[in-house]
Every structure is written in C-alpha cells, then in structure tokens.
mmCIF file of C-alpha atoms and ligand atoms in Angstrom:
data_model
loop_
_atom_site.group_PDB
_atom_site.id
_atom_site.type_symbol
_atom_site.label_atom_id
_atom_site.label_comp_id
_atom_site.label_asym_id
_atom_site.label_seq_id
_atom_site.Cartn_x
_atom_site.Cartn_y
_atom_site.Cartn_z
ATOM 1 C CA MET A 106 86.100 89.019 110.344
ATOM 2 C CA ASP A 107 86.201 90.353 114.188
ATOM 3 C CA LYS A 108 87.152 93.306 113.997
ATOM 4 C CA LYS A 109 88.096 93.672 117.800
ATOM 5 C CA ILE A 110 90.539 90.331 115.750
ATOM 6 C CA LEU A 111 91.960 92.960 113.762
ATOM 7 C CA GLU A 112 92.396 95.774 115.111
ATOM 8 C CA LYS A 113 95.391 93.597 116.851
ATOM 9 C CA LEU A 114 97.005 93.187 113.660
ATOM 10 C CA GLU A 115 100.112 95.480 112.266
ATOM 11 C CA ILE A 116 101.555 95.358 109.307
ATOM 12 C CA SER A 117 104.352 96.840 108.672
ATOM 13 C CA GLN A 118 107.780 97.228 106.233
ATOM 14 C CA GLY A 119 111.367 97.113 107.296
ATOM 15 C CA ASP A 120 114.082 95.254 109.512
ATOM 16 C CA ILE A 121 112.442 93.048 112.999
ATOM 17 C CA THR A 122 115.468 92.882 113.488
ATOM 18 C CA LEU A 123 115.297 96.257 115.467
ATOM 19 C CA MET A 124 111.421 95.452 116.848
ATOM 20 C CA ASP A 125 110.939 95.820 120.879
ATOM 21 C CA VAL A 126 108.451 93.657 121.398
ATOM 22 C CA ASP A 127 108.139 90.399 123.610
ATOM 23 C CA ALA A 128 109.134 87.813 120.639
ATOM 24 C CA ILE A 129 110.292 88.190 117.089
ATOM 25 C CA VAL A 130 109.956 85.387 115.246
ATOM 26 C CA ASN A 131 112.533 83.229 113.467
ATOM 27 C CA ALA A 132 111.740 81.798 109.591
ATOM 28 C CA ALA A 133 114.666 79.268 109.897
ATOM 29 C CA ASN A 134 115.783 76.195 108.688
ATOM 30 C CA THR A 135 115.931 72.500 110.874
ATOM 31 C CA SER A 136 118.766 73.010 112.067
ATOM 32 C CA LEU A 137 118.119 75.810 114.551
ATOM 33 C CA LEU A 138 121.931 76.919 113.587
ATOM 34 C CA GLY A 139 121.286 79.606 111.903
ATOM 35 C CA GLY A 140 121.843 80.445 108.240
ATOM 36 C CA GLY A 141 120.704 83.347 105.760
ATOM 37 C CA GLY A 142 117.781 85.934 105.222
ATOM 38 C CA VAL A 143 116.103 86.727 108.570
ATOM 39 C CA ASP A 144 117.610 83.974 110.035
ATOM 40 C CA GLY A 145 121.084 85.611 109.550
ATOM 41 C CA ALA A 146 120.072 88.746 110.331
ATOM 42 C CA ILE A 147 118.550 87.821 113.883
ATOM 43 C CA HIS A 148 121.875 86.301 114.707
ATOM 44 C CA ARG A 149 124.315 88.983 114.097
ATOM 45 C CA THR A 150 122.115 90.940 115.956
ATOM 46 C CA ALA A 151 121.442 89.224 118.600
ATOM 47 C CA GLY A 152 125.116 87.787 119.061
ATOM 48 C CA PRO A 153 126.769 84.496 119.866
ATOM 49 C CA GLY A 154 123.875 83.575 122.829
ATOM 50 C CA LEU A 155 121.447 83.070 120.637
ATOM 51 C CA LEU A 156 123.676 80.479 118.772
ATOM 52 C CA GLU A 157 124.693 78.655 122.350
ATOM 53 C CA GLU A 158 120.912 78.462 123.674
ATOM 54 C CA CYS A 159 120.259 77.117 119.937
ATOM 55 C CA ARG A 160 122.470 74.320 119.846
ATOM 56 C CA THR A 161 121.241 73.402 123.606
ATOM 57 C CA LEU A 162 117.453 72.479 121.084
ATOM 58 C CA GLY A 163 118.577 69.551 119.124
ATOM 59 C CA GLY A 164 116.506 71.100 116.152
ATOM 60 C CA CYS A 165 113.181 71.304 115.438
ATOM 61 C CA PRO A 166 110.830 69.366 112.659
ATOM 62 C CA THR A 167 109.502 71.781 109.688
ATOM 63 C CA GLY A 168 105.837 73.697 110.926
ATOM 64 C CA GLU A 169 106.895 73.310 114.910
ATOM 65 C CA ALA A 170 108.592 76.169 116.894
ATOM 66 C CA ARG A 171 111.069 77.152 119.685
ATOM 67 C CA ILE A 172 111.731 80.020 121.564
ATOM 68 C CA THR A 173 114.624 80.804 123.059
ATOM 69 C CA GLY A 174 116.228 84.423 124.837
ATOM 70 C CA GLY A 175 116.307 87.556 122.595
ATOM 71 C CA TYR A 176 120.345 88.815 124.127
ATOM 72 C CA ASN A 177 121.021 91.530 122.349
ATOM 73 C CA LEU A 178 118.182 92.155 120.183
ATOM 74 C CA ALA A 179 115.100 94.678 121.674
ATOM 75 C CA ALA A 180 113.041 91.740 121.354
ATOM 76 C CA ARG A 181 112.730 89.598 124.555
ATOM 77 C CA HIS A 182 112.308 86.490 122.712
ATOM 78 C CA VAL A 183 113.472 84.790 119.709
ATOM 79 C CA ILE A 184 110.544 82.349 118.302
ATOM 80 C CA HIS A 185 112.007 80.156 115.977
ATOM 81 C CA THR A 186 110.141 78.412 113.300
ATOM 82 C CA VAL A 187 110.899 75.991 110.951
ATOM 83 C CA GLY A 188 108.767 76.740 107.770
ATOM 84 C CA PRO A 189 108.018 74.712 104.667
ATOM 85 C CA VAL A 190 109.276 74.776 101.100
ATOM 86 C CA TYR A 191 107.031 75.426 98.805
ATOM 87 C CA SER A 192 106.502 72.458 96.569
ATOM 88 C CA GLY A 193 102.585 73.149 95.529
ATOM 89 C CA LYS A 194 101.369 70.619 97.225
ATOM 90 C CA PRO A 195 98.521 70.474 99.721
ATOM 91 C CA ARG A 196 101.162 69.775 103.149
ATOM 92 C CA ASP A 197 102.375 73.140 102.489
ATOM 93 C CA LYS A 198 99.909 74.728 103.598
ATOM 94 C CA ALA A 199 99.546 72.652 106.455
ATOM 95 C CA LEU A 200 103.006 73.332 107.488
ATOM 96 C CA LEU A 201 102.855 77.207 107.092
ATOM 97 C CA THR A 202 99.358 76.525 109.780
ATOM 98 C CA GLY A 203 101.640 75.268 111.562
ATOM 99 C CA CYS A 204 104.351 77.957 111.978
ATOM 100 C CA TYR A 205 101.811 80.220 112.938
ATOM 101 C CA GLN A 206 99.940 78.620 115.358
ATOM 102 C CA ASN A 207 102.899 76.521 116.628
ATOM 103 C CA SER A 208 104.709 80.422 117.329
ATOM 104 C CA LEU A 209 101.407 81.863 118.824
ATOM 105 C CA ARG A 210 100.720 78.891 120.748
ATOM 106 C CA LEU A 211 104.441 79.831 122.852
ATOM 107 C CA ALA A 212 104.167 83.107 122.995
ATOM 108 C CA ALA A 213 100.438 82.446 124.970
ATOM 109 C CA ASP A 214 101.929 80.141 127.074
ATOM 110 C CA ASN A 215 105.090 82.215 128.147
ATOM 111 C CA ASN A 216 102.879 84.521 129.146
ATOM 112 C CA LEU A 217 103.532 87.047 125.939
ATOM 113 C CA THR A 218 101.665 89.598 124.519
ATOM 114 C CA SER A 219 103.126 91.265 121.522
ATOM 115 C CA VAL A 220 105.055 89.059 118.670
ATOM 116 C CA ALA A 221 106.191 90.215 114.960
ATOM 117 C CA PHE A 222 106.145 87.801 111.876
ATOM 118 C CA PRO A 223 108.217 87.825 108.951
ATOM 119 C CA ALA A 224 106.495 86.360 106.115
ATOM 120 C CA ILE A 225 107.977 82.996 106.840
ATOM 121 C CA SER A 226 108.831 80.765 103.693
ATOM 122 C CA CYS A 227 108.479 83.930 100.880
ATOM 123 C CA GLY A 228 112.506 84.084 100.672
ATOM 124 C CA VAL A 229 114.800 81.329 99.523
ATOM 125 C CA TYR A 230 111.776 78.524 100.496
ATOM 126 C CA GLY A 231 109.878 79.712 97.438
ATOM 127 C CA TYR A 232 106.733 80.443 98.973
ATOM 128 C CA PRO A 233 104.259 83.105 96.718
ATOM 129 C CA ILE A 234 103.519 85.931 98.834
ATOM 130 C CA GLU A 235 100.406 86.320 98.176
ATOM 131 C CA GLU A 236 99.188 82.210 99.601
ATOM 132 C CA ALA A 237 101.530 82.112 102.677
ATOM 133 C CA CYS A 238 99.565 86.588 103.762
ATOM 134 C CA LYS A 239 96.807 84.566 103.346
ATOM 135 C CA ILE A 240 98.065 81.743 105.631
ATOM 136 C CA ALA A 241 99.338 83.794 108.153
ATOM 137 C CA VAL A 242 96.539 85.960 108.973
ATOM 138 C CA ASP A 243 93.752 83.943 108.902
ATOM 139 C CA THR A 244 95.766 81.747 110.952
ATOM 140 C CA THR A 245 97.045 84.421 113.281
ATOM 141 C CA CYS A 246 93.331 85.972 114.102
ATOM 142 C CA LEU A 247 91.912 82.246 114.409
ATOM 143 C CA PHE A 248 94.423 82.110 117.001
ATOM 144 C CA LEU A 249 94.094 85.283 118.767
ATOM 145 C CA LYS A 250 90.257 84.221 119.438
ATOM 146 C CA THR A 251 91.416 81.476 122.009
ATOM 147 C CA ALA A 252 94.287 84.429 123.388
ATOM 148 C CA PRO A 253 93.210 87.464 124.616
ATOM 149 C CA ALA A 254 95.982 87.926 126.339
ATOM 150 C CA ILE A 255 98.169 88.396 122.707
ATOM 151 C CA THR A 256 97.476 92.148 122.146
ATOM 152 C CA ARG A 257 99.088 92.931 118.562
ATOM 153 C CA VAL A 258 100.405 90.725 116.133
ATOM 154 C CA ILE A 259 102.851 93.151 113.786
ATOM 155 C CA PHE A 260 103.433 91.648 110.379
ATOM 156 C CA MET A 261 106.762 93.075 109.459
ATOM 157 C CA LEU A 262 107.407 92.545 105.467
ATOM 158 C CA PHE A 263 110.816 93.602 104.203
ATOM 159 C CA SER A 264 109.728 94.918 100.664
ATOM 160 C CA PRO A 265 106.903 97.439 99.493
ATOM 161 C CA LYS A 266 105.676 94.610 96.727
ATOM 162 C CA ASP A 267 105.258 92.121 99.916
ATOM 163 C CA LEU A 268 103.340 94.971 102.158
ATOM 164 C CA LYS A 269 100.965 95.453 99.162
ATOM 165 C CA VAL A 270 99.737 92.208 99.810
ATOM 166 C CA TYR A 271 99.255 92.110 103.623
ATOM 167 C CA GLU A 272 97.294 95.816 103.398
ATOM 168 C CA ASP A 273 95.241 94.354 100.637
ATOM 169 C CA TYR A 274 94.210 91.750 102.435
ATOM 170 C CA ILE A 275 93.166 92.703 105.676
ATOM 171 C CA GLU A 276 91.751 95.791 103.524
ATOM 172 C CA SER A 277 89.528 93.327 101.879
ATOM 173 C CA LEU A 278 88.890 91.188 105.237
ATOM 174 C CA LYS A 279 87.490 94.981 107.800
ATOM 175 C CA THR A 280 85.285 95.469 104.092
ATOM 176 C CA SER A 281 83.529 91.941 104.306
ATOM 177 C CA ASP A 282 80.396 91.734 106.365
ATOM 178 C CA THR A 283 82.022 87.857 106.995
HETATM 179 N N1 LIG B 250 113.278 91.033 108.511
HETATM 180 C C1 LIG B 250 112.405 91.602 107.687
HETATM 181 N N2 LIG B 250 111.989 90.441 107.004
HETATM 182 C C2 LIG B 250 113.195 89.890 106.972
HETATM 183 C C3 LIG B 250 114.413 90.363 106.625
HETATM 184 C C4 LIG B 250 114.800 91.459 108.071
HETATM 185 N N3 LIG B 250 115.917 91.674 108.265
HETATM 186 N N4 LIG B 250 115.827 89.709 105.981
HETATM 187 C C5 LIG B 250 114.323 89.130 104.891
HETATM 188 N N5 LIG B 250 113.607 89.299 105.424
HETATM 189 P P1 LIG B 250 114.219 84.146 104.623
HETATM 190 P P2 LIG B 250 112.625 81.144 104.779
HETATM 191 C C6 LIG B 250 112.428 89.103 104.297
HETATM 192 O O1 LIG B 250 114.643 83.623 103.449
HETATM 193 O O2 LIG B 250 112.524 81.796 102.711
HETATM 194 C C7 LIG B 250 117.888 81.048 106.276
HETATM 195 O O3 LIG B 250 118.888 80.677 105.382
HETATM 196 C C8 LIG B 250 112.410 88.298 103.102
HETATM 197 O O4 LIG B 250 112.416 88.872 102.493
HETATM 198 O O5 LIG B 250 114.691 84.558 105.339
HETATM 199 O O6 LIG B 250 111.765 80.984 105.793
HETATM 200 C C9 LIG B 250 116.907 79.766 107.465
HETATM 201 O O7 LIG B 250 118.122 79.530 107.591
HETATM 202 C C10 LIG B 250 111.317 86.842 103.372
HETATM 203 O O8 LIG B 250 109.932 87.461 102.554
HETATM 204 O O9 LIG B 250 112.922 82.428 105.017
HETATM 205 C C11 LIG B 250 116.370 78.690 105.910
HETATM 206 O O10 LIG B 250 117.267 77.713 105.308
HETATM 207 C C12 LIG B 250 111.610 86.783 104.651
HETATM 208 O O11 LIG B 250 111.816 87.166 104.850
HETATM 209 C C13 LIG B 250 115.836 79.662 104.855
HETATM 210 O O12 LIG B 250 116.645 80.609 105.209
HETATM 211 C C14 LIG B 250 111.608 84.856 104.967
HETATM 212 O O13 LIG B 250 112.991 85.006 103.903
HETATM 213 C C15 LIG B 250 114.675 79.833 105.187
HETATM 214 O O14 LIG B 250 113.859 80.422 103.914
#
C-alpha cells in the first residue's frame, strides 16, 4: 500500500458531530429525513435547518450520497450516504464500496479537503466491523490516488473495539510490502 496515501488517513475514537472538518459523513437511510444512531446525533447538533434542506433532496438510494450544509455543526458540510442493511450477500460489499466512493467523489467535486467518516452500516444495519473496515480503508486509499486535493480522511469510531479493528488493519497495511 502506498505510504503517502496511508499518511492521509487518521483514526480516532469519539463523537463525529464535534469534528471541525470540511465534511462529516452521515450514515443515513434512504429517506434522508433523520433516524437514530449517528444520523440522529448529527441532526440534533446541526439543528432544524439540516432537516429542511434534506427535505428538498427527495431521498437517496442505497450506496449513493448527497451533500448539504453543516448548519450548527463545526463541519461546513454533511455528506449523507446510505449504507446497505447487512445480508451476507456479495451486493453488500458493492453497496458499501459505493458509499465511500460516492461520498469522496462529492467531497472532491466540492473542493473539500478534509472528510470524517463514521463506520457506515456498522450499527443498526449490522455490517461486521472487520469486513466494513477493509472496505472503508481500501476504497478510500484507492480513491485518494485519484483525488490529491483531499488531504485528510478521518475514520471516527464510536467504540474502543471498533477503533482497534481499524488500527490493526491500517498497521497491517503499513507493514506490508505491497
Ligand atoms: N459519532 C461517531 N459514530 C457514531 C456516533 C457518533 N455520534 N453515533 C453512533 N455512531 P448507525 P447504520 C456509530 O446505527 O448502521 C439510523 O437510524 C455506531 O456506533 O448510526 O449505517 C439511520 O437513519 C456505528 O458504529 O448507522 C438509518 O436508518 C456507526 O456509527 C440507520 O441508522 C453506524 O451506526 C443506519 O444504520
């Protein structure tokens, strides 16, 4: 794995709603009208302006992404993406890959340089964190090769256990020869 690309990745544990970055990514549902988990936390902190703007978007298919303002968040924008409900079928991986690709594409197209991701689909949607972590990191590294303007991607994990999964995987990439 290209070491210069890996240097752009950060991992941290905590609340993504506090991140002062160009965009935080929301693990939303297809309605884009809010929910529980990280989606609920982002809407609570952003305030009602976010929901108002989301209402104008007409939802979002699974695997795709949409961008809004950040309202009362420290982040300038929210990129809303819809992860798959885990089923164990190959389509899960394609859809989760799409979430990371399409979120980063929106960031690049909007000249954003720093993006923070939660562990999309790893809460109520049930995606195993070990598999989801590989998809998140591999897809992001591949994308960053094509988008040099993005200089920081932060994976913000909510639990120490999830943080450890990301730490171990990124460490394994740093020590591998490929
Ligand atoms: N900061 C960072 N990560 C968080 C936070 C936070 N404030 N809160 C939760 N997490 P989930 P999903 C972690 O369930 O699985 C919503 O109702 C959490 O521990 O939020 O994609 C939507 O409206 C987990 O690791 O999202 C959808 O209906 C990760 O964020 C549905 O849930 C994602 O958990 C989407 O489910």
